[in-house]
Amino acid sequence: MKVYSWNDVVKGAESRSAASLGLASDSNCAAASLGLANNPAASLGPSAVTVGGFDGMHLGHQALFDAVFEWKEKRARAGLLGLQNVRGACLAGAVTFTRSPGAFKSESYPGDLMTERMKLEFLEKRGFDFCVMIDFSEDFSKIEGRNFLDQLRKFCSAQFLAAGSDFRCGHNLDTGVAELADYATQNGLELKVLDDVTLDKKRVSSSLIRGAVLEGDFALAKKLLGFPYRIDCSRLEWRASSSDSSLSLIANGRTTQVLPKAGRHPVSVVFAGKKSSAFFCAEGQFLRLEFPLGQKDFSSVQEIEFL
């Protein structure tokens, strides 16, 4: 899976716009003069994409992913590929953020459900061909929704877009589903807006899952996610401590992920190539693990999986 930044999107969209204006008569000269020869996105597309925060990759997000792949497969079967890229394949793309925009908008934000690494790993395993990973910033927040969609569509030759019923983007959230539908009609973009995914009459959402994690309800979090809630430890270093009854690992540093408010929770700790049972002790955004006496291998903690 190829990963692009928003800067890649802007440069790629500008290159394609310039190329479509015929600024150079010879195609090879055009490619050189516009920087297309060295632009990794110059031949990107046609594509089916979905856009969202995708924090947690929960059941609602997975429904959007399914819609992208269903459209891709339908187009492949029908042979209606539109623009051609290498081998004529239609690409599947996801557009998301390194961190949830909520982290920059509220001081009370409890934390993310996934790190950037976990998001990319999930999307790659799902089969996406590319991902646009955006670093949310004040400058990015000032982009109008229509401009955002224009640059994205040009960058990846988007033919299809899957969106949730609560979709909003752009400066001051100026573009919702109604505006998105108008844009799609005007630009020949096939749009599919999905209804909310519900579980026990509750709308599946990242906010609901964060609340479950905060309260230590990991059974509910698992139902909403479709898999156990995990903490990414790949960038943390640990120091060991011991008592008469247990061995502890304490992380040197904090996580950006949401943690339970308090308590002692059973977990499975993923080391390199194996798992070990332990207890997670909630202490703010700090991580502490308790192991039974006899645990010896504390190397390379990768993830903590809540049971």
C-alpha positions as a printed Julia matrix, in Angstrom:
307×3 Matrix{Float64}:
   0.0     0.0     0.0
   1.33    3.41   -0.96
   1.01    6.24    1.56
   0.71    9.88    0.53
   0.65   13.15    2.46
  -1.67   16.08    1.83
   1.28   17.87    0.27
   1.51   14.99   -2.23
  -2.18   15.46   -3.01
  -1.79   19.19   -3.66
   1.27   18.72   -5.88
  -0.33   15.84   -7.76
  -3.57   17.76   -8.33
  -1.66   20.81   -9.59
   0.38   18.65  -11.97
  -2.7    16.99  -13.38
  -4.52   20.3   -13.79
  -1.55   21.77  -15.66
  -1.24   18.67  -17.83
  -4.93   18.81  -18.75
  -4.42   22.37  -20.01
  -1.84   21.13  -22.52
   1.01   23.36  -21.38
   3.46   21.3   -23.46
   2.73   19.72  -26.84
   5.01   16.72  -26.55
   3.92   14.3   -23.82
   7.46   13.52  -22.68
   8.36   17.22  -22.53
   5.14   17.86  -20.66
   5.94   15.22  -18.09
   9.4    16.65  -17.53
   8.3    20.28  -17.38
   5.46   19.55  -14.96
   7.46   17.25  -12.74
   5.24   14.26  -13.57
   8.17   11.99  -14.3
   9.23   12.18  -10.64
   5.73   12.45   -9.21
   4.71    9.15   -7.56
   1.02   10.05   -8.0
   1.23   11.04  -11.66
  -0.45    7.84  -12.83
  -2.68    7.28   -9.79
  -6.2     6.19  -10.56
  -8.92    5.69  -11.51
  -9.95    5.06   -7.94
 -12.74    4.4    -5.49
 -12.19    6.22   -2.19
 -13.64    6.88    1.21
 -12.85    9.83    3.49
 -13.03   10.02    7.26
 -11.3    10.2    10.61
 -11.48    6.39   10.85
 -10.35    6.39   14.45
 -10.7     2.79   15.59
 -11.69    1.34   12.21
 -14.97    0.26   13.84
 -17.96   -1.51   12.28
 -19.27    1.74   10.76
 -15.93    2.45    9.1
 -15.72   -1.12    7.89
 -19.07   -0.71    6.13
 -17.56    2.21    4.17
 -14.54    0.09    3.29
 -16.84   -2.68    2.08
 -18.65   -0.2    -0.17
 -15.35    0.85   -1.77
 -14.34   -2.73   -2.55
 -17.82   -3.68   -3.76
 -17.72   -0.8    -6.26
 -14.18   -1.67   -7.34
 -15.16   -5.28   -7.97
 -18.35   -4.26   -9.8
 -16.39   -1.97  -12.11
 -13.8    -4.66  -12.76
 -16.5    -7.17  -13.68
 -18.28   -4.75  -15.96
 -15.06   -3.63  -17.63
 -16.05    0.04  -17.19
 -12.66    1.26  -16.0
 -12.71    4.86  -17.29
  -9.18    6.27  -17.05
  -6.5     3.61  -17.25
  -3.5     3.1   -15.08
  -0.96    0.27  -15.18
  -2.86   -2.94  -16.02
  -6.08   -0.97  -16.15
  -6.94   -1.65  -12.51
  -9.22    0.53  -10.42
  -7.54    1.42   -7.12
  -9.05    1.45   -3.64
  -8.06    4.44   -1.5
  -8.68    5.72    2.02
  -8.23    9.33    3.1
  -7.77    9.9     6.81
  -5.73   11.66    9.52
  -2.62   10.8    11.5
  -4.61   11.77   14.59
  -8.29   12.46   15.06
  -9.08   16.17   14.46
 -10.8    16.1    17.85
  -7.37   16.0    19.47
  -6.76   19.55   18.2
 -10.21   20.95   18.9
 -10.9    20.07   22.52
  -8.76   20.14   25.64
 -10.99   17.42   27.13
 -10.36   15.0    24.26
  -9.6    11.65   25.96
  -7.32   10.19   23.3
  -7.32    8.28   20.03
  -8.42    4.7    19.52
  -5.59    3.96   17.1
  -2.15    5.29   16.29
  -1.05    6.12   12.76
   0.83    2.82   12.56
  -2.24    0.84   13.56
  -4.42    2.64   11.01
  -1.99    1.98    8.18
  -1.61   -1.66    9.18
  -5.39   -2.14    9.25
  -5.91   -0.49    5.86
  -3.12   -2.47    4.24
  -4.5    -5.76    5.57
  -7.95   -4.79    4.29
  -6.47   -4.52    0.81
  -6.32   -0.79    0.1
  -3.97    0.25   -2.68
  -3.2     3.67   -1.25
  -3.86    5.88    1.73
  -3.71    9.66    2.05
  -2.61   10.37    5.62
  -3.25   13.99    6.6
  -1.55   15.85    9.45
  -4.41   18.02   10.71
  -3.31   21.62   11.23
  -4.69   25.14   11.44
  -3.8    25.72    7.79
  -5.51   22.53    6.69
  -8.63   23.44    8.69
  -9.02   26.59    6.56
  -9.44   24.67    3.29
 -13.01   24.89    1.99
 -14.75   21.58    1.48
 -15.15   21.98   -2.26
 -11.46   22.79   -2.67
 -10.56   19.73   -0.6
 -12.72   17.52   -2.8
 -11.38   19.08   -6.0
  -7.76   18.41   -5.09
  -8.49   14.89   -3.92
 -10.51   14.01   -7.03
  -7.79   15.3    -9.37
  -5.01   13.64   -7.41
  -6.38   10.09   -7.62
  -8.86   10.34  -10.51
 -11.64    9.47   -8.07
 -14.65    7.86   -9.74
 -16.5     6.73   -6.61
 -16.79    8.05   -3.06
 -18.3     6.27   -0.06
 -19.36    8.53    2.81
 -21.23    8.2     6.06
 -24.51   10.0     6.69
 -22.71   12.32    9.14
 -20.01   13.31    6.63
 -18.74   16.87    6.96
 -15.52   18.48    5.79
 -14.03   21.87    5.01
 -13.58   25.17    6.8
 -16.19   25.48    9.54
 -17.51   22.12    8.29
 -19.01   23.87    5.27
 -19.6    20.69    3.25
 -22.06   18.05    4.41
 -23.91   15.27    2.61
 -26.17   17.67    0.66
 -23.22   19.71   -0.62
 -21.31   16.5    -1.31
 -24.19   15.17   -3.42
 -24.25   18.4    -5.46
 -20.5    18.22   -5.98
 -20.68   14.59   -7.07
 -23.41   15.34   -9.63
 -21.49   18.3   -11.05
 -18.23   16.36  -11.38
 -19.39   12.93  -12.53
 -18.46   11.32   -9.23
 -20.53    8.34   -8.14
 -21.51    8.82   -4.5
 -22.82    6.29   -2.0
 -23.97    7.6     1.37
 -24.32    4.84    3.94
 -26.79    4.8     6.8
 -25.5     4.56   10.34
 -24.43    1.15   11.59
 -26.21    0.38   14.85
 -25.65   -2.17   17.58
 -28.25   -2.73   20.3
 -30.06    0.34   18.95
 -26.98    2.51   19.46
 -25.11    4.2    16.61
 -21.6     2.77   16.32
 -19.16    5.67   16.66
 -15.63    6.41   17.79
 -17.03    8.57   20.6
 -19.11    5.67   21.93
 -16.07    3.4    21.89
 -13.91    5.98   23.66
 -16.57    6.15   26.36
 -16.55    2.37   26.71
 -12.76    2.31   27.05
 -12.8     5.1    29.63
 -15.27    3.1    31.73
 -13.3    -0.1    31.3
 -16.08   -1.8    29.32
 -13.82   -3.65   26.91
 -16.52   -6.17   26.01
 -18.61   -3.35   24.55
 -15.57   -1.81   22.86
 -14.85   -5.17   21.21
 -18.44   -5.48   19.93
 -18.34   -1.99   18.42
 -14.89   -2.41   16.9
 -15.28   -5.98   15.73
 -11.97   -6.86   17.41
 -10.32   -6.34   20.83
  -9.17   -2.86   21.81
  -5.38   -2.55   21.64
  -2.69   -0.13   22.73
   0.25    0.43   20.38
   3.53    0.1    22.29
   5.89    0.01   19.33
   7.46    3.38   20.17
   7.57    3.04   23.94
  10.52    2.01   26.07
   9.98    0.18   29.34
  11.7    -0.18   32.7
  11.22   -3.15   35.02
  10.27   -3.12   38.68
   9.57   -6.02   41.04
   7.82   -6.84   44.31
   7.38  -10.04   46.33
   4.35  -11.06   44.28
   4.77   -9.63   40.8
   6.98   -8.08   38.17
   6.03   -4.78   36.6
   6.83   -2.92   33.41
   6.43    0.84   33.41
   6.47    2.74   30.15
   8.88    5.65   29.82
   6.49    8.05   28.15
   2.81    8.51   27.45
   0.46    7.2    24.84
  -1.88    9.29   22.68
  -4.52    6.55   22.9
  -7.5     6.6    25.23
  -7.05    4.6    28.42
  -9.49    3.51   31.16
  -9.95    5.98   33.98
  -8.92    3.6    36.72
  -8.69   -0.05   37.66
  -6.74   -3.2    37.06
  -7.63   -4.94   33.81
  -6.64   -8.35   32.38
  -4.71   -8.03   29.14
  -2.68  -10.01   26.67
   0.72   -8.45   26.01
   2.06   -9.01   22.51
   5.81   -9.47   22.4
   7.83  -10.37   19.33
   6.14  -13.52   18.07
   4.22  -14.42   21.26
   1.7   -13.31   23.89
   1.81  -13.21   27.66
  -0.98  -12.69   30.21
  -0.75   -9.65   32.47
  -2.75   -6.94   34.19
  -2.92   -3.36   32.98
  -3.01   -0.76   35.74
  -4.58    2.55   34.74
  -2.59    5.59   35.89
  -3.59    8.55   33.74
  -1.91    8.31   30.33
   0.94    6.27   31.8
   1.18    2.55   31.16
   2.03   -0.03   33.81
   1.86   -3.79   33.36
   1.91   -6.4    36.1
   3.16   -9.91   35.33
   3.22  -12.98   37.57
   6.58  -13.94   38.99
   8.52  -16.03   36.53
   8.0   -13.82   33.5
  11.45  -13.28   32.02
  11.17  -11.86   28.52
  10.4    -8.15   28.62
  11.85   -7.35   25.22
  10.02   -5.5    22.46
   6.49   -5.0    23.78
   4.44   -4.38   20.65
   0.81   -4.16   21.76
  -1.46   -4.51   24.75
  -4.73   -6.27   23.97
  -7.62   -5.81   26.45
  -9.59   -8.96   27.2
